[in-house]
PDB file of C-alpha atoms in Angstrom:
ATOM      1  CA  MET A   1     110.715 112.289 115.131  1.00  0.00           C
ATOM      2  CA  PRO A   2     107.399 111.246 113.806  1.00  0.00           C
ATOM      3  CA  LYS A   3     105.438 113.227 111.048  1.00  0.00           C
ATOM      4  CA  ILE A   4     101.829 113.829 111.006  1.00  0.00           C
ATOM      5  CA  THR A   5     100.305 115.445 107.988  1.00  0.00           C
ATOM      6  CA  PHE A   6      96.755 117.040 108.630  1.00  0.00           C
ATOM      7  CA  MET A   7      94.819 117.114 105.344  1.00  0.00           C
ATOM      8  CA  GLY A   8      92.165 119.730 105.673  1.00  0.00           C
ATOM      9  CA  ALA A   9      93.837 121.733 108.473  1.00  0.00           C
ATOM     10  CA  GLY A  10      91.445 124.530 107.878  1.00  0.00           C
ATOM     11  CA  SER A  11      88.989 122.531 109.870  1.00  0.00           C
ATOM     12  CA  THR A  12      90.323 124.433 112.701  1.00  0.00           C
ATOM     13  CA  VAL A  13      88.203 122.587 115.464  1.00  0.00           C
ATOM     14  CA  PHE A  14      89.185 119.079 114.455  1.00  0.00           C
ATOM     15  CA  ALA A  15      92.828 120.380 113.927  1.00  0.00           C
ATOM     16  CA  ARG A  16      92.999 121.694 117.283  1.00  0.00           C
ATOM     17  CA  ASN A  17      91.398 118.735 119.041  1.00  0.00           C
ATOM     18  CA  VAL A  18      93.400 115.850 117.211  1.00  0.00           C
ATOM     19  CA  LEU A  19      96.690 117.816 117.009  1.00  0.00           C
ATOM     20  CA  GLY A  20      96.383 119.282 120.646  1.00  0.00           C
ATOM     21  CA  ASP A  21      95.901 115.715 121.877  1.00  0.00           C
ATOM     22  CA  CYS A  22      98.960 114.652 120.008  1.00  0.00           C
ATOM     23  CA  MET A  23     101.179 117.369 121.546  1.00  0.00           C
ATOM     24  CA  CYS A  24      99.933 116.189 125.020  1.00  0.00           C
ATOM     25  CA  THR A  25     101.144 112.846 124.230  1.00  0.00           C
ATOM     26  CA  PRO A  26     104.689 111.957 125.306  1.00  0.00           C
ATOM     27  CA  ALA A  27     105.408 109.752 122.194  1.00  0.00           C
ATOM     28  CA  LEU A  28     104.066 112.547 119.641  1.00  0.00           C
ATOM     29  CA  ARG A  29     105.145 115.922 121.524  1.00  0.00           C
ATOM     30  CA  ASN A  30     108.293 116.075 119.258  1.00  0.00           C
ATOM     31  CA  SER A  31     106.435 115.467 116.021  1.00  0.00           C
ATOM     32  CA  GLU A  32     106.816 117.480 112.896  1.00  0.00           C
ATOM     33  CA  ILE A  33     103.253 118.491 112.116  1.00  0.00           C
ATOM     34  CA  ALA A  34     102.463 119.529 108.546  1.00  0.00           C
ATOM     35  CA  LEU A  35      99.294 121.504 107.957  1.00  0.00           C
ATOM     36  CA  TYR A  36      97.554 121.307 104.627  1.00  0.00           C
ATOM     37  CA  ASP A  37      94.637 123.142 103.088  1.00  0.00           C
ATOM     38  CA  ILE A  38      93.338 125.058  99.977  1.00  0.00           C
ATOM     39  CA  ASP A  39      92.104 128.044 102.058  1.00  0.00           C
ATOM     40  CA  SER A  40      94.837 130.498 102.960  1.00  0.00           C
ATOM     41  CA  LYS A  41      92.713 132.399 105.572  1.00  0.00           C
ATOM     42  CA  ARG A  42      91.628 129.301 107.449  1.00  0.00           C
ATOM     43  CA  LEU A  43      94.956 127.581 107.202  1.00  0.00           C
ATOM     44  CA  GLU A  44      96.614 130.707 108.986  1.00  0.00           C
ATOM     45  CA  GLU A  45      94.035 130.610 111.688  1.00  0.00           C
ATOM     46  CA  SER A  46      94.602 126.946 112.495  1.00  0.00           C
ATOM     47  CA  GLU A  47      98.471 127.614 112.417  1.00  0.00           C
ATOM     48  CA  ILE A  48      98.026 130.413 115.090  1.00  0.00           C
ATOM     49  CA  ILE A  49      95.840 128.338 117.433  1.00  0.00           C
ATOM     50  CA  LEU A  50      98.087 125.131 117.080  1.00  0.00           C
ATOM     51  CA  GLY A  51     101.123 127.452 117.516  1.00  0.00           C
ATOM     52  CA  ALA A  52      99.811 128.750 120.831  1.00  0.00           C
ATOM     53  CA  ILE A  53      98.938 125.165 122.128  1.00  0.00           C
ATOM     54  CA  ASN A  54     102.367 124.242 121.028  1.00  0.00           C
ATOM     55  CA  LYS A  55     104.067 127.035 122.895  1.00  0.00           C
ATOM     56  CA  ASN A  56     101.956 127.048 126.100  1.00  0.00           C
ATOM     57  CA  THR A  57     101.261 123.382 126.686  1.00  0.00           C
ATOM     58  CA  ASN A  58     104.198 121.591 124.871  1.00  0.00           C
ATOM     59  CA  GLU A  59     107.026 123.906 125.443  1.00  0.00           C
ATOM     60  CA  GLY A  60     107.542 124.329 121.668  1.00  0.00           C
ATOM     61  CA  ARG A  61     108.619 120.744 121.153  1.00  0.00           C
ATOM     62  CA  ALA A  62     106.580 120.294 117.896  1.00  0.00           C
ATOM     63  CA  ASN A  63     107.813 121.478 114.475  1.00  0.00           C
ATOM     64  CA  ILE A  64     104.657 123.120 112.816  1.00  0.00           C
ATOM     65  CA  LYS A  65     104.632 123.757 109.017  1.00  0.00           C
ATOM     66  CA  THR A  66     102.012 124.859 106.684  1.00  0.00           C
ATOM     67  CA  TYR A  67     101.305 123.884 103.067  1.00  0.00           C
ATOM     68  CA  LEU A  68      98.777 125.733 101.046  1.00  0.00           C
ATOM     69  CA  GLY A  69      97.414 124.485  97.626  1.00  0.00           C
ATOM     70  CA  VAL A  70      97.244 121.352  95.593  1.00  0.00           C
ATOM     71  CA  GLU A  71     100.700 122.329  94.169  1.00  0.00           C
ATOM     72  CA  ASN A  72     102.283 121.708  97.799  1.00  0.00           C
ATOM     73  CA  ARG A  73     100.150 118.679  98.548  1.00  0.00           C
ATOM     74  CA  LYS A  74     102.773 116.103  97.739  1.00  0.00           C
ATOM     75  CA  GLU A  75     105.408 117.903  99.964  1.00  0.00           C
ATOM     76  CA  ALA A  76     103.152 117.965 102.982  1.00  0.00           C
ATOM     77  CA  LEU A  77     102.674 114.047 102.638  1.00  0.00           C
ATOM     78  CA  ARG A  78     106.290 113.361 102.216  1.00  0.00           C
ATOM     79  CA  GLY A  79     107.733 111.253 104.677  1.00  0.00           C
ATOM     80  CA  ALA A  80     104.549 111.287 106.848  1.00  0.00           C
ATOM     81  CA  ASP A  81     103.996 108.550 109.488  1.00  0.00           C
ATOM     82  CA  PHE A  82     100.363 109.329 110.028  1.00  0.00           C
ATOM     83  CA  VAL A  83      98.044 111.149 107.534  1.00  0.00           C
ATOM     84  CA  VAL A  84      94.814 112.702 109.126  1.00  0.00           C
ATOM     85  CA  ASN A  85      92.036 113.412 106.689  1.00  0.00           C
ATOM     86  CA  ALA A  86      89.357 116.011 107.687  1.00  0.00           C
ATOM     87  CA  ILE A  87      88.357 117.582 104.388  1.00  0.00           C
ATOM     88  CA  GLN A  88      85.139 118.813 103.067  1.00  0.00           C
ATOM     89  CA  ILE A  89      84.679 118.825  99.235  1.00  0.00           C
ATOM     90  CA  GLY A  90      82.347 121.531  98.217  1.00  0.00           C
ATOM     91  CA  GLY A  91      81.769 123.332 101.355  1.00  0.00           C
ATOM     92  CA  TYR A  92      78.747 123.765 103.509  1.00  0.00           C
ATOM     93  CA  ASP A  93      77.446 126.144 100.922  1.00  0.00           C
ATOM     94  CA  PRO A  94      76.397 125.044  98.267  1.00  0.00           C
ATOM     95  CA  CYS A  95      77.075 121.395  98.662  1.00  0.00           C
ATOM     96  CA  THR A  96      75.883 120.501 101.976  1.00  0.00           C
ATOM     97  CA  ILE A  97      72.760 122.531 101.691  1.00  0.00           C
ATOM     98  CA  THR A  98      72.112 120.862  98.370  1.00  0.00           C
ATOM     99  CA  ASP A  99      72.531 117.438  99.997  1.00  0.00           C
ATOM    100  CA  PHE A 100      69.420 118.332 102.191  1.00  0.00           C
ATOM    101  CA  GLU A 101      67.276 120.596  99.892  1.00  0.00           C
ATOM    102  CA  ILE A 102      67.272 118.303  96.823  1.00  0.00           C
ATOM    103  CA  PRO A 103      66.250 115.010  98.495  1.00  0.00           C
ATOM    104  CA  LYS A 104      63.607 117.152 100.745  1.00  0.00           C
ATOM    105  CA  LYS A 105      62.071 118.478  97.355  1.00  0.00           C
ATOM    106  CA  TYR A 106      61.131 114.960  96.600  1.00  0.00           C
ATOM    107  CA  GLY A 107      60.050 113.830 100.073  1.00  0.00           C
ATOM    108  CA  LEU A 108      63.209 112.366 101.373  1.00  0.00           C
ATOM    109  CA  ARG A 109      63.937 114.201 104.696  1.00  0.00           C
ATOM    110  CA  GLN A 110      67.309 113.548 106.644  1.00  0.00           C
ATOM    111  CA  THR A 111      68.280 114.338 110.047  1.00  0.00           C
ATOM    112  CA  ILE A 112      72.088 114.255 109.217  1.00  0.00           C
ATOM    113  CA  GLY A 113      72.769 114.025 105.494  1.00  0.00           C
ATOM    114  CA  ASP A 114      76.441 113.465 105.484  1.00  0.00           C
ATOM    115  CA  THR A 115      76.658 109.690 106.836  1.00  0.00           C
ATOM    116  CA  LEU A 116      73.876 107.703 105.366  1.00  0.00           C
ATOM    117  CA  GLY A 117      71.197 107.954 102.727  1.00  0.00           C
ATOM    118  CA  ILE A 118      71.247 110.050  99.509  1.00  0.00           C
ATOM    119  CA  GLY A 119      73.048 112.866 101.257  1.00  0.00           C
ATOM    120  CA  GLY A 120      75.814 110.581 102.282  1.00  0.00           C
ATOM    121  CA  ILE A 121      76.065 108.955  98.973  1.00  0.00           C
ATOM    122  CA  MET A 122      76.528 112.359  97.127  1.00  0.00           C
ATOM    123  CA  ARG A 123      79.024 113.490  99.709  1.00  0.00           C
ATOM    124  CA  ALA A 124      81.021 110.326  99.120  1.00  0.00           C
ATOM    125  CA  LEU A 125      80.945 110.708  95.390  1.00  0.00           C
ATOM    126  CA  ARG A 126      82.354 114.238  95.770  1.00  0.00           C
ATOM    127  CA  THR A 127      85.091 113.047  98.227  1.00  0.00           C
ATOM    128  CA  ILE A 128      86.113 109.655  96.573  1.00  0.00           C
ATOM    129  CA  PRO A 129      88.021 111.240  93.783  1.00  0.00           C
ATOM    130  CA  VAL A 130      90.150 113.656  96.046  1.00  0.00           C
ATOM    131  CA  LEU A 131      91.000 110.649  98.371  1.00  0.00           C
ATOM    132  CA  GLN A 132      92.089 108.803  95.344  1.00  0.00           C
ATOM    133  CA  ASP A 133      94.591 111.541  94.666  1.00  0.00           C
ATOM    134  CA  PHE A 134      95.722 111.265  98.210  1.00  0.00           C
ATOM    135  CA  ALA A 135      96.183 107.650  98.061  1.00  0.00           C
ATOM    136  CA  ASP A 136      98.256 108.098  94.848  1.00  0.00           C
ATOM    137  CA  GLU A 137     100.531 110.602  96.284  1.00  0.00           C
ATOM    138  CA  MET A 138     100.888 108.616  99.729  1.00  0.00           C
ATOM    139  CA  ASN A 139     101.871 105.602  97.742  1.00  0.00           C
ATOM    140  CA  GLU A 140     104.781 107.751  96.234  1.00  0.00           C
ATOM    141  CA  VAL A 141     105.938 109.737  99.117  1.00  0.00           C
ATOM    142  CA  CYS A 142     104.915 107.979 102.245  1.00  0.00           C
ATOM    143  CA  PRO A 143     104.063 104.410 101.410  1.00  0.00           C
ATOM    144  CA  ASN A 144     104.216 103.194 105.129  1.00  0.00           C
ATOM    145  CA  ALA A 145     101.869 106.057 106.556  1.00  0.00           C
ATOM    146  CA  TRP A 146      98.621 105.279 108.493  1.00  0.00           C
ATOM    147  CA  PHE A 147      95.711 106.933 106.770  1.00  0.00           C
ATOM    148  CA  LEU A 148      93.183 108.257 109.624  1.00  0.00           C
ATOM    149  CA  ASN A 149      90.089 109.356 108.401  1.00  0.00           C
ATOM    150  CA  TYR A 150      87.720 111.980 110.120  1.00  0.00           C
ATOM    151  CA  THR A 151      85.637 112.888 107.057  1.00  0.00           C
ATOM    152  CA  ASN A 152      82.103 111.757 106.542  1.00  0.00           C
ATOM    153  CA  PRO A 153      80.563 109.508 105.227  1.00  0.00           C
ATOM    154  CA  MET A 154      83.039 107.487 107.331  1.00  0.00           C
ATOM    155  CA  ALA A 155      81.937 103.788 106.376  1.00  0.00           C
ATOM    156  CA  MET A 156      82.000 104.681 102.699  1.00  0.00           C
ATOM    157  CA  LEU A 157      85.278 106.524 102.588  1.00  0.00           C
ATOM    158  CA  SER A 158      87.089 104.153 104.836  1.00  0.00           C
ATOM    159  CA  GLY A 159      85.782 101.265 102.782  1.00  0.00           C
ATOM    160  CA  TYR A 160      86.902 102.655  99.636  1.00  0.00           C
ATOM    161  CA  MET A 161      90.481 103.550 100.787  1.00  0.00           C
ATOM    162  CA  GLN A 162      90.768 100.094 102.100  1.00  0.00           C
ATOM    163  CA  ARG A 163      89.253  98.192  99.127  1.00  0.00           C
ATOM    164  CA  TYR A 164      90.098 100.147  96.036  1.00  0.00           C
ATOM    165  CA  THR A 165      93.320 101.897  96.651  1.00  0.00           C
ATOM    166  CA  TRP A 166      96.544 100.056  96.477  1.00  0.00           C
ATOM    167  CA  ALA A 167      98.257 101.185  99.598  1.00  0.00           C
ATOM    168  CA  GLY A 168      95.229 100.911 101.798  1.00  0.00           C
ATOM    169  CA  PHE A 169      94.355  97.410 100.380  1.00  0.00           C
ATOM    170  CA  TRP A 170      97.828  95.987 100.798  1.00  0.00           C
ATOM    171  CA  LYS A 171      98.281  97.367 104.294  1.00  0.00           C
ATOM    172  CA  PHE A 172      94.986  95.742 105.432  1.00  0.00           C
ATOM    173  CA  MET A 173      96.072  92.217 103.824  1.00  0.00           C
ATOM    174  CA  ILE A 174      99.691  92.390 104.952  1.00  0.00           C
ATOM    175  CA  ARG A 175      98.910  93.364 108.465  1.00  0.00           C
ATOM    176  CA  THR A 176      96.142  90.715 108.605  1.00  0.00           C
ATOM    177  CA  ALA A 177      98.318  88.132 107.479  1.00  0.00           C
ATOM    178  CA  THR A 178     101.110  89.388 109.798  1.00  0.00           C
ATOM    179  CA  THR A 179      98.737  89.278 112.694  1.00  0.00           C
ATOM    180  CA  PHE A 180      97.702  85.786 111.949  1.00  0.00           C
ATOM    181  CA  THR A 181     101.316  84.380 111.640  1.00  0.00           C
ATOM    182  CA  ARG A 182     102.569  86.370 114.739  1.00  0.00           C
ATOM    183  CA  LYS A 183      99.791  84.755 116.947  1.00  0.00           C
ATOM    184  CA  SER A 184     100.154  81.292 115.489  1.00  0.00           C
ATOM    185  CA  GLU A 185     102.647  78.993 117.257  1.00  0.00           C
ATOM    186  CA  ASN A 186     102.351  76.566 114.543  1.00  0.00           C
ATOM    187  CA  GLY A 187     105.225  76.854 112.133  1.00  0.00           C
ATOM    188  CA  LEU A 188     103.522  74.965 109.301  1.00  0.00           C
ATOM    189  CA  LEU A 189     100.525  77.155 109.753  1.00  0.00           C
ATOM    190  CA  LYS A 190     102.686  80.171 109.273  1.00  0.00           C
ATOM    191  CA  ARG A 191     104.226  78.886 106.004  1.00  0.00           C
ATOM    192  CA  ILE A 192     100.709  78.160 104.648  1.00  0.00           C
ATOM    193  CA  LEU A 193      99.513  81.536 105.402  1.00  0.00           C
ATOM    194  CA  ARG A 194     102.625  83.195 103.690  1.00  0.00           C
ATOM    195  CA  LYS A 195     102.494  80.882 100.748  1.00  0.00           C
ATOM    196  CA  SER A 196      98.866  81.598 100.267  1.00  0.00           C
ATOM    197  CA  MET A 197      99.325  85.256 100.286  1.00  0.00           C
ATOM    198  CA  ARG A 198     102.069  85.149  97.829  1.00  0.00           C
ATOM    199  CA  ILE A 199      99.813  82.914  95.504  1.00  0.00           C
ATOM    200  CA  TRP A 200      96.912  85.270  96.158  1.00  0.00           C
ATOM    201  CA  SER A 201      98.976  88.299  95.350  1.00  0.00           C
ATOM    202  CA  ALA A 202     100.290  86.927  92.036  1.00  0.00           C
ATOM    203  CA  MET A 203      96.858  85.975  90.865  1.00  0.00           C
ATOM    204  CA  ASN A 204      95.754  89.607  91.624  1.00  0.00           C
ATOM    205  CA  ILE A 205      98.482  91.170  89.947  1.00  0.00           C
ATOM    206  CA  SER A 206      98.041  88.932  86.992  1.00  0.00           C
ATOM    207  CA  ALA A 207      94.273  89.969  86.752  1.00  0.00           C
ATOM    208  CA  VAL A 208      95.281  93.597  86.794  1.00  0.00           C
ATOM    209  CA  TRP A 209      97.661  93.180  83.902  1.00  0.00           C
ATOM    210  CA  ALA A 210      94.985  91.266  82.019  1.00  0.00           C
ATOM    211  CA  ILE A 211      92.469  94.111  82.454  1.00  0.00           C
ATOM    212  CA  THR A 212      95.099  96.540  81.395  1.00  0.00           C
ATOM    213  CA  ALA A 213      95.890  94.615  78.368  1.00  0.00           C
ATOM    214  CA  ARG A 214      92.227  94.498  77.265  1.00  0.00           C
ATOM    215  CA  ASN A 215      91.858  98.221  78.142  1.00  0.00           C
ATOM    216  CA  PRO A 216      95.035 100.148  78.226  1.00  0.00           C
ATOM    217  CA  ALA A 217      92.944 103.343  79.063  1.00  0.00           C
ATOM    218  CA  SER A 218      91.921 101.800  82.613  1.00  0.00           C
ATOM    219  CA  THR A 219      93.162 103.489  85.645  1.00  0.00           C
ATOM    220  CA  THR A 220      95.601 101.195  87.268  1.00  0.00           C
ATOM    221  CA  ARG A 221      98.472 103.730  87.805  1.00  0.00           C
ATOM    222  CA  SER A 222      97.941 103.324  91.632  1.00  0.00           C
ATOM    223  CA  ILE A 223      98.014  99.525  91.408  1.00  0.00           C
ATOM    224  CA  ILE A 224     100.881  98.305  89.397  1.00  0.00           C
ATOM    225  CA  PRO A 225     103.922 100.396  90.672  1.00  0.00           C
ATOM    226  CA  GLY A 226     103.601  99.280  94.359  1.00  0.00           C
ATOM    227  CA  SER A 227     102.917  95.631  93.466  1.00  0.00           C
ATOM    228  CA  SER A 228     106.328  94.091  93.747  1.00  0.00           C
ATOM    229  CA  LYS A 229     107.190  96.189  97.007  1.00  0.00           C
ATOM    230  CA  ALA A 230     104.058  94.936  98.444  1.00  0.00           C
ATOM    231  CA  ALA A 231     104.520  91.344  97.673  1.00  0.00           C
ATOM    232  CA  ALA A 232     108.066  91.373  98.971  1.00  0.00           C
ATOM    233  CA  ARG A 233     107.019  92.562 102.545  1.00  0.00           C
ATOM    234  CA  ILE A 234     104.743  89.523 103.095  1.00  0.00           C
TER     235      ILE A 234
END
């Protein structure tokens, strides 16, 4: 039974559309669905709507559970196969309004201020620290999960998760190497790719240790613990 964790399940429209589609998909109908949010009222509304979809269109096959608050976030993530992110940090009022109004004050007008430009940058800066927390906890309780991002600014947040979190970075590198080696019929090329990845990983792990030695306060806790496991999977 797959487990799908929806972060920001209080985003009722996104939760309904994404998870409704999942419950209409044969491979995902029997999923365990973990709904996580920090707003109890909106979480309850989403649970009611998704419960109705599960009952009326899915014959009650899915097992839907709710998790409220940061203290329950890790349990929502535990054992997940897919983590869907649809959070909004700061809400529409004041943060989204501020993203428009302050730039406008200085002559910078935006059509949609959540994807590009100064509004997108400000939204990314608010959201990235929370995504880093998600990544740290995913690395601990669901290291093999796929992270599916629905939160804007899409490019900035997805880029951050891929480049600067240990789980996202290694998942990208390992799957890239695996794709190349599987598609190659040349045994020598396969060995070269695998050897290169091992050398590359050792160099980067050594670099992290060197940075830590120079600055023990540096935040590498999401990098070091998964290093041996990640290298072993290549």
